[in-house]
Coordinates of C-alpha atoms in Angstrom, one line a residue:
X1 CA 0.0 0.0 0.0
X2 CA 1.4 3.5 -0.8
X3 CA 2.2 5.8 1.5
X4 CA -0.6 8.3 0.2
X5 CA -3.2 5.7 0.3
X6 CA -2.2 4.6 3.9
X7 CA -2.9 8.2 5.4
X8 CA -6.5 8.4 3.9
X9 CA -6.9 4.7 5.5
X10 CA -8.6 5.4 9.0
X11 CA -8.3 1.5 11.2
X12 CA -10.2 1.2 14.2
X13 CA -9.8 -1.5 16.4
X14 CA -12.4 -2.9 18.9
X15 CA -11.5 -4.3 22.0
X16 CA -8.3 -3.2 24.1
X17 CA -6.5 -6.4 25.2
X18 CA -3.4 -8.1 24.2
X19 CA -4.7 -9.1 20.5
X20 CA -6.2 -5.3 20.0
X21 CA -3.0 -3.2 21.2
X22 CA -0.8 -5.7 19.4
X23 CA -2.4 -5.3 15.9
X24 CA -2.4 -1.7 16.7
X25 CA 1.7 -1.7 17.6
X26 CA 2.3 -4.2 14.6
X27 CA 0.8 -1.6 12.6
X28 CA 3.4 1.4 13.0
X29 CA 6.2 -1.2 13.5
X30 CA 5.6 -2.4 9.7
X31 CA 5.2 1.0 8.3
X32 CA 1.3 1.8 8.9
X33 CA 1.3 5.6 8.4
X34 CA -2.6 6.1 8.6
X35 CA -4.6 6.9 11.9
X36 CA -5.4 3.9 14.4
X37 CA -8.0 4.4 16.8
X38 CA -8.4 1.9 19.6
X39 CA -11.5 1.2 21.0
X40 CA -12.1 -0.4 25.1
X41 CA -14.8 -1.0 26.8
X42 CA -12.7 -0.2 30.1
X43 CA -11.8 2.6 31.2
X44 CA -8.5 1.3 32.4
X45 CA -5.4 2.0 30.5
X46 CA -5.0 -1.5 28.1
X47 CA -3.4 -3.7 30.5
X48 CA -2.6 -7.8 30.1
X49 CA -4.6 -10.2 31.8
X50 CA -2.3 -13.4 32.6
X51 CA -0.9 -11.6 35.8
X52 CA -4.5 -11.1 37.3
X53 CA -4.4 -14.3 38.5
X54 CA -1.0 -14.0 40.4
X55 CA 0.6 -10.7 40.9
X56 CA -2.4 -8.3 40.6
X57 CA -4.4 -10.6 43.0
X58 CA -1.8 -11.1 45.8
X59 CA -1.1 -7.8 46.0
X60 CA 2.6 -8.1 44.3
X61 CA 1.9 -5.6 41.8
X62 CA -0.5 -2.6 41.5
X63 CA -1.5 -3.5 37.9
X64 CA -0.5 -5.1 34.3
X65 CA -0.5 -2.1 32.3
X66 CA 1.0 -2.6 28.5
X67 CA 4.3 -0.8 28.3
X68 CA 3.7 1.0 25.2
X69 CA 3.6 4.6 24.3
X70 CA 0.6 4.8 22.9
X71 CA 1.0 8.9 21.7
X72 CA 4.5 8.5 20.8
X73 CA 2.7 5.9 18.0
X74 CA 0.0 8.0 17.3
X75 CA -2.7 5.2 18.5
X76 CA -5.6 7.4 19.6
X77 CA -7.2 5.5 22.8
X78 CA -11.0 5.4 23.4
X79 CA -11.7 3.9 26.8
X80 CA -14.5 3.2 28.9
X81 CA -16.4 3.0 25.7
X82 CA -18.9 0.0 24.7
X83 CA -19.5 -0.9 21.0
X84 CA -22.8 -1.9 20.0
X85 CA -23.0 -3.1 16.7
X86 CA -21.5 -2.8 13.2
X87 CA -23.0 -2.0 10.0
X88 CA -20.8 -2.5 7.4
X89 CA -22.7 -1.3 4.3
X90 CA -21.9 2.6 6.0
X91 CA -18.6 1.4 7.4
X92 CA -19.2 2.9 10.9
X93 CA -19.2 1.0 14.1
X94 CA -22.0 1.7 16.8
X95 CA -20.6 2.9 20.2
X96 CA -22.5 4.1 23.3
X97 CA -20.6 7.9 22.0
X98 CA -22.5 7.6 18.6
X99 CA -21.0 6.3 15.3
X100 CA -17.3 6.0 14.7
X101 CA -16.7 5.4 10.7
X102 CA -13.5 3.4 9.8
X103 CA -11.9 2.2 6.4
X104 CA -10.6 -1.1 8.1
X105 CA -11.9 -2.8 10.9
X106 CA -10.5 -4.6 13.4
X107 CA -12.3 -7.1 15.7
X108 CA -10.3 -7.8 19.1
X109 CA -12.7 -8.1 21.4
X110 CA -11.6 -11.2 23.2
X111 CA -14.0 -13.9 25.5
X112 CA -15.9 -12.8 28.4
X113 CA -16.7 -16.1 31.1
X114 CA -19.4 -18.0 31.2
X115 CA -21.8 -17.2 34.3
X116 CA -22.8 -19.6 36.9
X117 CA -26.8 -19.5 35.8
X118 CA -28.8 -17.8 38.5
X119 CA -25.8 -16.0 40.7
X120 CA -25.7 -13.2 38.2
X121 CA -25.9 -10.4 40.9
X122 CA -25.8 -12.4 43.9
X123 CA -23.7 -10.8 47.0
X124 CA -20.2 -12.8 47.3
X125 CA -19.9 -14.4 43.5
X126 CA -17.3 -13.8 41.6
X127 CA -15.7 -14.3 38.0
X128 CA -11.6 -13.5 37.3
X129 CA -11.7 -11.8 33.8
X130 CA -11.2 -8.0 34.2
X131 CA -9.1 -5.6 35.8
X132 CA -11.9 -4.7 38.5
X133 CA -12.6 -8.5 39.0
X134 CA -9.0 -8.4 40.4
X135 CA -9.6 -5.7 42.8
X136 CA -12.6 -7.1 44.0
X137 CA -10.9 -10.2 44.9
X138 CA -7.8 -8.9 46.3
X139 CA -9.5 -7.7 49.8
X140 CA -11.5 -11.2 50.0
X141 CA -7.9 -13.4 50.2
X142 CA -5.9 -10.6 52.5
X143 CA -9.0 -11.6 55.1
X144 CA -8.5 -15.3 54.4
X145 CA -11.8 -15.9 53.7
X146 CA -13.4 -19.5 53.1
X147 CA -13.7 -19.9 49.2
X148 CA -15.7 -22.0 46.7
X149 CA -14.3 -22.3 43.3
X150 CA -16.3 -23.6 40.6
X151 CA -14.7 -25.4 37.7
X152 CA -11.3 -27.5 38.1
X153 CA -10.1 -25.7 34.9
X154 CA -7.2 -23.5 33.8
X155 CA -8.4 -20.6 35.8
X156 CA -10.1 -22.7 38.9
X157 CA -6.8 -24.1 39.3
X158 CA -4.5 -20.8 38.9
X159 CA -6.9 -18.7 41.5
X160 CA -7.2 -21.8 43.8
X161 CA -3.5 -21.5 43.4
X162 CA -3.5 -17.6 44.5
X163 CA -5.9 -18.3 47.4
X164 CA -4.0 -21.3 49.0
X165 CA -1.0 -19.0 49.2
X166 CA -2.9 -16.3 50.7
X167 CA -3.9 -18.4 53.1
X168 CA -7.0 -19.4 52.4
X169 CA -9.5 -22.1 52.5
X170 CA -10.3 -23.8 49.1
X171 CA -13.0 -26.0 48.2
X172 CA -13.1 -27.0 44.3
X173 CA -16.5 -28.0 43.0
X174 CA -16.0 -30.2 39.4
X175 CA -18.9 -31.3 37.4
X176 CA -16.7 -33.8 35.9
X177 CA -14.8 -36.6 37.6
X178 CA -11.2 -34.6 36.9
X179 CA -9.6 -31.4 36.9
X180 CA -9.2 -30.5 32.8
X181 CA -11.4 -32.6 32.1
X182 CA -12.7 -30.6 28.6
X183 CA -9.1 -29.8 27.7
X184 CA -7.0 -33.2 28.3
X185 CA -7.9 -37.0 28.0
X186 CA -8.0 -38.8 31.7
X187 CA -4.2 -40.4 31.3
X188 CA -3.0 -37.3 31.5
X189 CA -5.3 -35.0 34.0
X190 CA -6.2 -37.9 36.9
X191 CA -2.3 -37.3 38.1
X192 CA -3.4 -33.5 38.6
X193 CA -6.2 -34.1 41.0
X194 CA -3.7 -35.1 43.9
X195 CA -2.0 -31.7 43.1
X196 CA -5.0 -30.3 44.9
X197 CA -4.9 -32.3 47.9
X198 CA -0.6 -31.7 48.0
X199 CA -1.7 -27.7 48.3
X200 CA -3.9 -28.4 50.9
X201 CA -7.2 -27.4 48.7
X202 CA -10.7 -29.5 48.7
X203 CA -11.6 -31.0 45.2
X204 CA -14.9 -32.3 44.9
X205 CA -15.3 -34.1 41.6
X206 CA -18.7 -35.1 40.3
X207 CA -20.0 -32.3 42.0
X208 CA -22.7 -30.1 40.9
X209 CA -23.7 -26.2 42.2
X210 CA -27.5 -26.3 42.8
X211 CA -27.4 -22.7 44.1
X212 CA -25.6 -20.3 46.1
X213 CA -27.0 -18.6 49.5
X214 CA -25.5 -16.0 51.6
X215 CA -22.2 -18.1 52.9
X216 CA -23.4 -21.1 51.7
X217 CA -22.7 -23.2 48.1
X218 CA -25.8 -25.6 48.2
X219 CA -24.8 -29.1 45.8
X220 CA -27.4 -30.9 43.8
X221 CA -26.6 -34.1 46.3
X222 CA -27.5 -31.8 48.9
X223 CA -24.6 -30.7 50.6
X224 CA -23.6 -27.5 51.9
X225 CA -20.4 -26.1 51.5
X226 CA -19.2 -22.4 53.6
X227 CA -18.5 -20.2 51.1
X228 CA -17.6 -16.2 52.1
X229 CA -16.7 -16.1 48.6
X230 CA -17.7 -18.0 45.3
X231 CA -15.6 -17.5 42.4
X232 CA -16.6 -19.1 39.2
X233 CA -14.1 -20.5 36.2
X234 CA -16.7 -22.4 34.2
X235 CA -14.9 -21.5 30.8
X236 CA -15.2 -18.4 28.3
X237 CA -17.1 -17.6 24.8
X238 CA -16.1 -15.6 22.6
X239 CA -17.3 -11.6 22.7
X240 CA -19.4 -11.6 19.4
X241 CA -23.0 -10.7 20.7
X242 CA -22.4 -7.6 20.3
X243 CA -22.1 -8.3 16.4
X244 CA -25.6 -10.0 16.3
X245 CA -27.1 -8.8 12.9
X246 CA -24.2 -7.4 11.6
X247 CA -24.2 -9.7 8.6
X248 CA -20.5 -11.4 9.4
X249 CA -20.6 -15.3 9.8
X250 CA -20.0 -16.4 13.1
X251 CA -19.3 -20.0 14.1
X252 CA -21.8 -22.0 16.0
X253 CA -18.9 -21.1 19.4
X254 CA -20.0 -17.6 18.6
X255 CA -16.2 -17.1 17.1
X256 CA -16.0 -14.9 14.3
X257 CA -15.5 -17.4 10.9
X258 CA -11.7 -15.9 9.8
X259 CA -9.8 -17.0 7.1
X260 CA -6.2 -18.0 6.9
X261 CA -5.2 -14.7 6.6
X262 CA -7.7 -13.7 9.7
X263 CA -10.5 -11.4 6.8
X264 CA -14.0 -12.2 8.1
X265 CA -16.8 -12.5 5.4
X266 CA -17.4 -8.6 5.6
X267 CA -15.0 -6.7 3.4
X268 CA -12.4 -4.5 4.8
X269 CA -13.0 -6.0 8.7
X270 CA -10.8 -8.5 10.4
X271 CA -10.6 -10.4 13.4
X272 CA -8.0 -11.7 15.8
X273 CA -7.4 -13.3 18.9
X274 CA -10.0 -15.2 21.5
X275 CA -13.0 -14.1 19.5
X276 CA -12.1 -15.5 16.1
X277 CA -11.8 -18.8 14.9
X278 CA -9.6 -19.6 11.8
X279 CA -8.5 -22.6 9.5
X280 CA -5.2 -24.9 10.4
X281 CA -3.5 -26.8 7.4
X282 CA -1.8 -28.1 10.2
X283 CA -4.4 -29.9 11.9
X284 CA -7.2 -30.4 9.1
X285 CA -9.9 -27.9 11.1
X286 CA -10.8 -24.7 12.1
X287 CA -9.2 -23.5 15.6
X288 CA -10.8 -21.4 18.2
X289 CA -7.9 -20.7 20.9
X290 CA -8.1 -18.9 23.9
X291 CA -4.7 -18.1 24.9
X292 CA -2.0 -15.3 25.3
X293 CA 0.1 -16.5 23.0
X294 CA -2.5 -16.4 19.9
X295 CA -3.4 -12.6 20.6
X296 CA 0.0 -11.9 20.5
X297 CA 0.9 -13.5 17.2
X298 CA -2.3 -12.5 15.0
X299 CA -1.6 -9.1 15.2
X300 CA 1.2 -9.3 13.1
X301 CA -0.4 -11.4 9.9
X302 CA -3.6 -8.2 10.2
X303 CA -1.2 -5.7 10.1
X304 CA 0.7 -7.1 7.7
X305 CA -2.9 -7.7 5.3
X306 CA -3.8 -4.3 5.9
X307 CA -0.8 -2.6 4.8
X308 CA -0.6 -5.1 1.6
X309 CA 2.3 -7.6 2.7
X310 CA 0.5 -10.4 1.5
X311 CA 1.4 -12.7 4.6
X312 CA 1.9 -16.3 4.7
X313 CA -1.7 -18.0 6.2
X314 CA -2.0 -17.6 9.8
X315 CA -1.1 -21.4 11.0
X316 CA 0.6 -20.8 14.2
X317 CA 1.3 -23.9 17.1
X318 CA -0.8 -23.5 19.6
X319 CA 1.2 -22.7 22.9
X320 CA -0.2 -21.1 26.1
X321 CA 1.5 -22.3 30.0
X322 CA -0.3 -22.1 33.6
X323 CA 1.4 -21.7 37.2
X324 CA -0.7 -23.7 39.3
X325 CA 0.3 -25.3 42.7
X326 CA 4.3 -25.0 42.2
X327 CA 4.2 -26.1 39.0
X328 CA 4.6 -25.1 35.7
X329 CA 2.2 -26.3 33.1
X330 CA 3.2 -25.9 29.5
X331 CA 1.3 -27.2 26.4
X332 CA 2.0 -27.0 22.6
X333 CA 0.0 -27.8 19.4
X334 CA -3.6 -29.7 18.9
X335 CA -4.6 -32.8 19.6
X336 CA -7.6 -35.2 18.9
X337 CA -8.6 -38.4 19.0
X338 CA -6.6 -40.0 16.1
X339 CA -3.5 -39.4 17.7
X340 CA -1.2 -41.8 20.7
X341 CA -0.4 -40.2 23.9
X342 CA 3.2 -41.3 24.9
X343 CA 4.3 -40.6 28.3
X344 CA 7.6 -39.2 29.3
X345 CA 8.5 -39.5 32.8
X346 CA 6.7 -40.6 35.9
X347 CA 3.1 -37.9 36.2
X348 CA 2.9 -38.9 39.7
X349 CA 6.2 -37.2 39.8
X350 CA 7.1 -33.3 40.1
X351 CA 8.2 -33.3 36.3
X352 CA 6.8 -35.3 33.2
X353 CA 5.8 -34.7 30.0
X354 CA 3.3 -36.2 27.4
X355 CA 3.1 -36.4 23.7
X356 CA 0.4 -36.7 21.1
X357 CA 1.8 -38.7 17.9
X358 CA -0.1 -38.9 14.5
X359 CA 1.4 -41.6 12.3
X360 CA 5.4 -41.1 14.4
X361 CA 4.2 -37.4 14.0
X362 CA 4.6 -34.7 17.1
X363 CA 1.7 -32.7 17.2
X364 CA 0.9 -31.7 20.6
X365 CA 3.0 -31.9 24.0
X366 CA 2.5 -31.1 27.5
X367 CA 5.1 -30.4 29.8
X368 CA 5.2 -30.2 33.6
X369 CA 8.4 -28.8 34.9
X370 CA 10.1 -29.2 31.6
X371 CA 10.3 -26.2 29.9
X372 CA 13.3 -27.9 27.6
X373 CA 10.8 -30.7 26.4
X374 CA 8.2 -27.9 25.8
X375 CA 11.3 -25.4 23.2
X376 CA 12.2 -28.4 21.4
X377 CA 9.2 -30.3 21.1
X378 CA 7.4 -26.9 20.4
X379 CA 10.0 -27.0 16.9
X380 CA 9.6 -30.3 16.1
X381 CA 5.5 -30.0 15.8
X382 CA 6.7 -26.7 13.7
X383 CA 8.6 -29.1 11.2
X384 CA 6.3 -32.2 11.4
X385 CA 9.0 -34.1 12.4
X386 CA 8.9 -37.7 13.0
X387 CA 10.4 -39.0 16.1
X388 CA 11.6 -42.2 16.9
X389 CA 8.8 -43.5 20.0
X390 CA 11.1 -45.8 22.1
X391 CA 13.5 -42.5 22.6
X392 CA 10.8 -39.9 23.1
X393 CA 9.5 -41.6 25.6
X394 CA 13.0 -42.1 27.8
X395 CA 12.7 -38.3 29.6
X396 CA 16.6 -38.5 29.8
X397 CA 16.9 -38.9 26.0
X398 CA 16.1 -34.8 24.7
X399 CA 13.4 -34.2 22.2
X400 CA 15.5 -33.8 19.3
X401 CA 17.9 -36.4 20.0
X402 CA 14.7 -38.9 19.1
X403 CA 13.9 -37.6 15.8
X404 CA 14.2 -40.3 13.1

């Protein structure tokens, strides 16, 4: 795109997280002379979100604001500002301030968590998303309060992490009969659920939330569980409602439908990060993922459309890590039911990995205290390299030492 062209382009972008402010940033770093006007619904300065859940909420650090200069780039920020639809055919967004007309379009506006139906309001409940969400929290484990967590997920885990260190008292209510149990198959998450107990939290598997009472977390079997505070980490949907009869084709997650170059099927409007979904070669479907790492790599292939680099299709590894209960989870790539899980070390054991093969192909890992396992293994899925099984599976032989 010519210089002259790119200062009559206007490119707003909607939603303020790690996905918006890095497509905004990728912009000016690959040339992007044009105005860029950044949209947030909060009226925080943008900020990241993985350190809610550990420095923010035990009081190590005040906030996660982004280090970037946001006038020295000449990114004009609109915060505290809701969008409320789009209609392309006059190229404007909707917004609580009236219309704001762009050229290109950006959509960044992340997942927002699901709610624990019928506690929406209720004194004592709360989800771990936002800035303010933090805050809120932060008082609750200084007083060492008795908490409830529901859902033995990613997020369940890391704040039952957070309030075990505070001090507190954790009880973990799981629908399912594991912790992770919608993320990884049973060989590898049933070692997890005695991380729980090591940390001196409560899990409660096949356990199901009938309702929550002032204090109390009543069960469907009955039981009653003391609960001064109920935080909920039941999973997260993508933020499209806002885009109801708009026009662009959503998925039946509610993830914007991108292509491999992250266009929707509006012209001139894009979408990146936790609220799109978008086509692997790699694994044969269409991946919806939720994670830092994904909002921080987009950016770069939208910027890079928008100024006319013609960029390679956006077919990244999947990679995102967790600190829960003094251990650090990492996970690379996608994997399904076609593939065999190899074990790498004993899980019962305070460092292990396991693999996902496809036909001697690498094409997901997890690693648990073995952040060397996760770098090479990560380059090996990268390559579609096939490894020998025997030595992949011997956690003194490294990664790429097994390759065939």
């Amino acid at each position: 795109m010519s210089e002259q062209k790119q200062a009559q382009q206007r490119v707003v972008i909607v939603g303020a997280g790690m996905a918006g402010v890095q497509t905004a940033v990728a912009l000016r770093e690959q040339g992007f002379t044009g105005p860029v006007v950044l949209i947030g619904a909060e009226p925080h300065q943008p900020y990241d979100r993985p350190p809610l859940s550990k420095a923010v909420l035990l009081g190590k650090a005040e906030d996660s604001a982004f280090d970037v200069d946001f006038e020295a780039l000449s990114i004009e920020l609109r915060l505290g500002l809701d969008v409320t639809g789009l209609r392309a055919d006059d190229h404007e967004v909707d917004t609580e301030a009236g219309p704001v007309p762009y050229d290109v379009l950006v959509l960044a506006t992340g997942a927002e968590p699901v709610t624990l139906p019928g506690t929406e309001g209720v004194p004592g409940v709360h989800l771990l998303r936002t800035l303010d969400d933090a805050a809120r929290l932060k008082p609750v484990l200084e007083r060492r309060h008795d908490i409830v967590v529901v859902g033995a997920g990613w997020i369940g885990a890391e704040f039952a992490t957070a309030a075990r260190e505070a001090g507190c008292a954790v009880t973990v209510v799981e629908a399912a009969d594991r912790p992770l149990a919608g993320a990884l198959p049973v060989e590898v998450t049933a070692p997890m659920a005695q991380w729980y107990d090591e940390s001196g939290a409560e899990l409660l598997t096949h356990a199901r939330v009938a309702g929550v009472e002032p204090g109390t977390v009543v069960l469907t079997d009955g039981r009653q569980l003391t609960a001064d505070a109920v935080v909920v980490g039941i999973g997260a949907r993508p933020a499209t409602r806002w885009l109801a009869g708009s026009g662009i084709a959503l998925d039946t997650d509610g993830s914007v439908t991108a292509d491999e170059r992250l266009r929707t099927s509006l012209p001139d409007v894009y979408a990146v990060g936790d609220c799109a979904s978008f086509p692997s070669a790699r694994y044969g479907r269409r991946l919806l993922v939720h994670h830092w790492d994904n909002a921080l790599q987009g950016p770069r292939t939208v910027a890079a459309e928008i100024i006319g680099e013609a960029p390679r299709p956006y077919d990244p590894v999947p990679y995102f890590w967790s600190e829960q209960f003094g251990r650090f989870v990492q996970y690379a790539g996608h994997h399904a039911g076609d593939t065999e899980l190899l074990r790498r070390g004993d899980p019962a054991g305070p460092s292990w990995s396991a693999l996902w093969l496809r036909d001697g192909v690498l094409v997901a890992l997890l690693a648990v205290g073995r952040p060397r396992d996760l770098a090479q293994g990560r380059k090996l899925i990268e390559s579609g390299t096939r490894i020998d099984p025997e030595r992949a599976a011997d956690p003194s032989v490294p990664l790429k030492a097994a390759v065939l």
